[in-house]
Amino acid sequence: MSRPLSASRFLELKLNPSLPTLARTTRVALLAPLAAALLATGCASNHFVTPQPAAATHLPDAQADMHVAESALEAGDTQLAVSLFEKQLKTDPQSKAAQLGLGDAMYQTGDLARAGVLYARVAVVAPDDARAMLGLARVALRQRRLDEAEKRYRVLLAAHPEQAVAAEGLGSTLDLEGKHAQAQAVYRAALQQHPEVAGLKADLGLSLILAGDVRAGANVLLDVAGLPDAPPQARENLALAYGLLGNDQAAKRILVTDMPADSAEDNLRFYEQLRERLATATRDTGDARSAGGAQTQPVSAASVAPVGVLR
């Protein structure tokens, strides 16, 4: 999927309208993949709380509907999930499980306003409900209310430090705020507890790229992008790194595993635009490091490997 600069410029001005022109130019270019990867997909989109079954006093049919609804939600069948959760709410308007399930379904369909209302209703009666806390944080992030999202994710992570999804959400929020060093600290701390979570490594790699350390980001992504269960974002982020490093051949080989060749070519053209913008910023300042251009020397195709470190 191509990543137009106009959307990223809008996002950057929303986040840091007072940045110097040069810094804004560089950050706009680097924030474009982040906006596409995080906001379009909805970072930390999977709830980590075990779905709550209908109360024992409900009819067995209602319990069965709830289990089917949760299964449909997990499978991405939001239409079925919505119909069953709404059916349950007609029977029991106070059902937390149905409100949370419907909130998750609305979030998946992009109806953030209704999702927020449903999560908030549960939070009023159960302020410590982790699923409601996560839902409100996700909605705030998707709506670009970043201060609120950061606060909510910090509370959630403090209450559930064992949950990788809370760390992913906080780190993503910090990256969107431009606080890359803080985001990387969050990812690394979470990886100490969850070294098996590929999403954390993908996020860490992207954060390093956004901070201007493209080669270090590629090194992190190489360790995860070749895994059978690696998220597509890991490969997309690695392709971005190679694109910024000037290795279009390596970037294209990665991209075509997940998208048509035409879309891959669109991405390659976008990477070329980024390199040109970074090169211009470097010439204007004479400070390649501050412009994020210190790592833009071409990398040979021979250095591409499923895992390992760039040399």
Coordinates of C-alpha atoms in Angstrom, one line a residue:
M1 CA 0.0 0.0 0.0
S2 CA 1.5 3.4 -0.9
R3 CA 2.0 5.9 1.8
P4 CA 1.3 9.5 0.6
L5 CA 3.3 12.3 2.2
S6 CA 0.2 14.5 2.6
A7 CA -1.3 12.4 5.3
S8 CA 2.0 12.2 7.2
R9 CA 2.5 16.0 7.0
F10 CA -0.9 16.5 8.5
L11 CA -0.1 14.1 11.3
E12 CA 3.3 15.8 11.9
L13 CA 1.8 19.2 12.1
K14 CA -0.9 17.9 14.5
L15 CA 1.8 16.5 16.7
N16 CA 4.6 19.1 16.6
P17 CA 3.5 22.3 14.8
S18 CA 6.3 24.3 16.5
L19 CA 9.2 22.1 15.2
P20 CA 11.9 23.9 13.2
T21 CA 11.3 23.5 9.5
L22 CA 14.3 21.1 8.9
A23 CA 13.4 18.9 11.8
R24 CA 9.8 18.8 10.7
T25 CA 10.8 17.9 7.1
T26 CA 12.8 14.9 8.3
R27 CA 10.3 13.7 10.8
V28 CA 7.4 14.1 8.4
A29 CA 9.2 11.8 6.0
L30 CA 9.9 9.2 8.6
L31 CA 6.5 9.4 10.3
A32 CA 4.7 8.4 7.1
P33 CA 5.3 4.6 7.5
L34 CA 4.5 4.9 11.2
A35 CA 1.1 6.5 10.5
A36 CA 0.3 3.8 7.9
A37 CA 1.5 0.9 10.1
L38 CA 0.0 2.0 13.4
L39 CA -3.0 4.2 12.7
A40 CA -4.3 2.3 9.7
T41 CA -4.2 -1.0 11.4
G42 CA -4.8 0.1 15.0
C43 CA -1.9 -0.6 17.2
A44 CA -2.3 -3.1 20.0
S45 CA -5.6 -4.2 18.5
N46 CA -6.0 -7.5 20.2
H47 CA -7.5 -7.5 23.7
F48 CA -5.7 -9.6 26.2
V49 CA -8.4 -10.3 28.7
T50 CA -10.1 -13.6 28.7
P51 CA -13.7 -13.0 27.3
Q52 CA -16.2 -12.9 30.1
P53 CA -19.0 -15.5 29.7
A54 CA -22.6 -14.5 30.2
A55 CA -23.7 -14.7 33.8
A56 CA -24.8 -18.1 35.1
T57 CA -28.3 -16.8 35.6
H58 CA -28.7 -16.3 31.9
L59 CA -30.2 -18.9 29.6
P60 CA -27.9 -21.5 28.1
D61 CA -28.8 -20.1 24.7
A62 CA -27.5 -16.7 25.7
Q63 CA -24.2 -18.2 27.0
A64 CA -23.8 -20.1 23.7
D65 CA -24.4 -16.8 21.8
M66 CA -21.8 -15.0 23.8
H67 CA -19.2 -17.7 23.1
V68 CA -20.0 -17.7 19.4
A69 CA -19.8 -13.9 19.4
E70 CA -16.4 -13.9 21.0
S71 CA -15.2 -16.5 18.6
A72 CA -16.5 -14.5 15.6
L73 CA -14.8 -11.4 16.9
E74 CA -11.5 -13.2 17.2
A75 CA -11.9 -14.6 13.7
G76 CA -12.7 -11.1 12.3
D77 CA -16.3 -11.8 11.5
T78 CA -17.5 -8.5 13.0
Q79 CA -21.0 -8.6 11.4
L80 CA -21.9 -11.8 13.2
A81 CA -20.2 -10.6 16.4
V82 CA -22.1 -7.3 16.4
S83 CA -25.5 -9.0 15.8
L84 CA -24.9 -11.5 18.7
F85 CA -23.6 -8.9 21.1
E86 CA -26.5 -6.6 20.4
K87 CA -28.9 -9.4 20.8
Q88 CA -27.4 -10.1 24.3
L89 CA -27.6 -6.4 25.2
K90 CA -31.3 -6.4 24.4
T91 CA -31.7 -9.2 26.9
D92 CA -29.4 -7.8 29.5
P93 CA -28.5 -4.1 28.9
Q94 CA -26.0 -4.1 31.8
S95 CA -24.0 -7.1 30.6
K96 CA -20.3 -6.1 30.8
A97 CA -19.2 -8.9 28.5
A98 CA -21.6 -7.9 25.8
Q99 CA -20.7 -4.2 26.1
L100 CA -17.0 -5.0 25.9
G101 CA -17.5 -7.4 23.1
L102 CA -19.6 -4.9 21.1
G103 CA -17.0 -2.2 21.9
D104 CA -14.2 -4.4 20.4
A105 CA -16.4 -5.1 17.3
M106 CA -17.1 -1.4 16.8
Y107 CA -13.4 -0.7 17.2
Q108 CA -12.6 -3.2 14.5
T109 CA -15.1 -1.7 12.1
G110 CA -13.7 1.8 12.8
D111 CA -16.7 3.1 14.7
L112 CA -14.5 4.6 17.4
A113 CA -17.1 6.9 18.9
R114 CA -19.5 4.1 19.7
A115 CA -16.6 1.9 20.9
G116 CA -15.5 4.6 23.2
V117 CA -19.0 5.0 24.7
L118 CA -19.3 1.2 25.3
Y119 CA -15.9 1.0 27.0
A120 CA -16.6 4.1 29.1
R121 CA -19.9 2.6 30.3
V122 CA -18.0 -0.4 31.7
A123 CA -15.3 1.7 33.1
V124 CA -17.9 3.7 35.1
V125 CA -19.0 0.6 37.0
A126 CA -15.7 -1.3 36.8
P127 CA -12.8 1.2 36.6
D128 CA -10.2 -1.5 37.0
D129 CA -11.5 -3.7 34.2
A130 CA -8.5 -4.3 32.0
R131 CA -10.4 -4.8 28.8
A132 CA -12.2 -1.5 29.2
M133 CA -9.0 0.2 30.1
L134 CA -7.3 -1.1 27.0
G135 CA -10.3 -0.2 24.8
L136 CA -10.3 3.4 26.0
A137 CA -6.5 3.7 25.4
R138 CA -6.8 2.2 21.9
V139 CA -9.6 4.6 21.0
A140 CA -7.7 7.6 22.3
L141 CA -4.7 6.6 20.2
R142 CA -6.7 6.0 17.0
Q143 CA -8.3 9.4 17.5
R144 CA -4.9 11.0 18.0
R145 CA -5.6 12.1 21.5
L146 CA -2.0 11.2 22.3
D147 CA -1.7 12.8 25.7
E148 CA -4.7 10.8 26.9
A149 CA -3.6 7.7 25.2
E150 CA -0.2 7.8 26.8
K151 CA -1.7 8.3 30.3
R152 CA -4.2 5.5 29.8
Y153 CA -1.5 3.1 28.5
R154 CA 0.8 3.9 31.4
V155 CA -1.9 3.1 33.9
L156 CA -2.7 -0.1 32.1
L157 CA 0.9 -1.2 31.9
A158 CA 1.4 -0.4 35.6
A159 CA -1.6 -2.5 36.5
H160 CA -0.6 -5.3 34.0
P161 CA 3.1 -5.2 33.5
E162 CA 3.0 -8.8 32.3
Q163 CA 0.9 -7.9 29.2
A164 CA 2.9 -7.3 26.1
V165 CA -0.1 -5.6 24.4
A166 CA 0.0 -2.8 26.9
A167 CA 3.7 -2.2 26.2
E168 CA 3.1 -2.2 22.5
G169 CA 0.3 0.4 22.9
L170 CA 2.4 2.7 25.1
G171 CA 5.5 2.4 22.9
S172 CA 3.4 3.1 19.7
T173 CA 1.9 6.2 21.4
L174 CA 5.4 7.5 22.4
D175 CA 6.7 7.0 18.9
L176 CA 3.8 9.0 17.5
E177 CA 4.6 11.7 20.0
G178 CA 8.2 11.7 18.8
K179 CA 9.5 10.3 22.1
H180 CA 11.5 7.5 20.4
A181 CA 14.0 6.9 23.2
Q182 CA 11.2 6.4 25.7
A183 CA 9.4 4.1 23.3
Q184 CA 12.5 2.0 22.8
A185 CA 13.0 1.7 26.5
V186 CA 9.4 0.4 26.8
Y187 CA 9.8 -2.1 24.0
R188 CA 13.1 -3.4 25.4
A189 CA 11.7 -3.8 28.9
A190 CA 8.8 -5.7 27.5
L191 CA 11.1 -7.9 25.4
Q192 CA 12.9 -9.0 28.5
Q193 CA 9.7 -10.5 29.7
H194 CA 8.4 -11.5 26.3
P195 CA 11.3 -12.3 23.9
E196 CA 8.9 -14.4 21.9
V197 CA 6.6 -11.5 20.9
A198 CA 7.4 -10.6 17.4
G199 CA 5.3 -7.5 17.4
L200 CA 7.5 -5.9 20.1
K201 CA 10.6 -6.4 17.9
A202 CA 8.8 -5.1 14.9
D203 CA 7.8 -2.0 16.8
L204 CA 11.4 -1.6 18.2
G205 CA 12.8 -1.8 14.7
L206 CA 10.5 0.8 13.4
S207 CA 11.1 3.1 16.4
L208 CA 14.9 3.0 15.7
I209 CA 14.2 3.8 12.0
L210 CA 12.1 6.8 13.0
A211 CA 14.8 8.0 15.3
G212 CA 17.2 8.0 12.4
D213 CA 19.2 4.9 13.3
V214 CA 18.1 3.0 10.2
R215 CA 20.8 0.4 10.3
A216 CA 20.2 -0.5 13.9
G217 CA 16.5 -0.8 13.1
A218 CA 17.2 -3.1 10.2
N219 CA 19.3 -5.3 12.4
V220 CA 16.4 -5.7 14.9
L221 CA 14.0 -6.4 12.1
L222 CA 16.2 -9.0 10.5
D223 CA 15.8 -11.2 13.6
V224 CA 12.1 -11.3 13.3
A225 CA 11.0 -10.7 9.7
G226 CA 12.1 -14.1 8.5
L227 CA 10.1 -16.0 11.2
P228 CA 7.1 -18.1 10.0
D229 CA 4.8 -16.2 12.3
A230 CA 6.3 -12.8 11.8
P231 CA 3.7 -10.0 11.5
P232 CA 3.5 -8.4 8.1
Q233 CA 4.5 -5.1 9.7
A234 CA 7.9 -6.5 10.4
R235 CA 8.6 -7.2 6.8
E236 CA 7.1 -3.9 5.7
N237 CA 9.4 -2.1 8.3
L238 CA 12.4 -4.0 7.1
A239 CA 11.6 -3.1 3.5
L240 CA 11.4 0.6 4.6
A241 CA 14.8 0.3 6.2
Y242 CA 16.4 -1.2 3.1
G243 CA 14.7 1.5 1.0
L244 CA 16.2 4.2 3.2
L245 CA 19.6 2.5 3.0
G246 CA 19.4 2.6 -0.8
N247 CA 18.9 -1.1 -1.4
D248 CA 15.8 -1.2 -3.6
Q249 CA 16.4 -4.8 -4.7
A250 CA 16.3 -6.1 -1.2
A251 CA 13.3 -3.9 -0.3
K252 CA 11.4 -5.2 -3.4
R253 CA 12.1 -8.9 -2.6
I254 CA 10.6 -8.3 0.8
L255 CA 7.6 -6.4 -0.4
V256 CA 6.4 -8.8 -3.0
T257 CA 5.9 -11.5 -0.5
D258 CA 2.9 -9.6 0.9
M259 CA 1.6 -7.4 -1.9
P260 CA 1.3 -7.2 -5.7
A261 CA 4.3 -6.1 -7.7
D262 CA 2.6 -2.8 -8.7
S263 CA 2.1 -1.9 -5.0
A264 CA 5.7 -2.8 -4.3
E265 CA 6.8 -0.4 -7.0
D266 CA 4.7 2.3 -5.4
N267 CA 6.5 1.7 -2.1
L268 CA 9.9 1.8 -3.8
R269 CA 9.0 5.2 -5.4
F270 CA 8.0 6.4 -1.9
Y271 CA 11.3 5.2 -0.5
E272 CA 13.1 7.1 -3.2
Q273 CA 11.2 10.3 -2.3
L274 CA 12.2 9.8 1.4
R275 CA 15.9 9.4 0.4
E276 CA 15.8 12.5 -1.7
R277 CA 14.2 14.5 1.2
L278 CA 16.8 13.2 3.6
A279 CA 19.6 14.0 1.2
T280 CA 18.3 17.5 0.8
A281 CA 18.0 18.0 4.5
T282 CA 21.6 16.7 5.0
R283 CA 22.9 19.1 2.3
D284 CA 21.1 22.1 3.9
T285 CA 22.5 21.4 7.4
G286 CA 25.7 19.7 6.8
D287 CA 24.8 17.5 9.7
A288 CA 23.8 14.1 8.3
R289 CA 23.2 12.6 11.7
S290 CA 20.7 15.2 12.8
A291 CA 18.8 14.9 9.6
G292 CA 18.6 11.1 9.9
G293 CA 20.7 10.7 6.8
A294 CA 23.9 9.2 8.4
Q295 CA 22.7 5.7 7.6
T296 CA 21.6 6.2 4.0
Q297 CA 24.6 4.7 2.3
P298 CA 23.6 1.9 -0.1
V299 CA 23.8 -1.6 1.2
S300 CA 24.7 -4.5 -1.1
A301 CA 22.1 -7.1 -1.9
A302 CA 24.5 -9.7 -0.5
S303 CA 23.9 -8.4 3.0
V304 CA 20.3 -9.4 3.0
A305 CA 19.6 -12.5 5.2
P306 CA 16.5 -13.9 6.9
V307 CA 18.2 -13.4 10.3
G308 CA 21.3 -11.9 11.7
V309 CA 23.0 -8.6 11.7
L310 CA 23.8 -6.2 8.9
R311 CA 27.6 -6.0 8.3

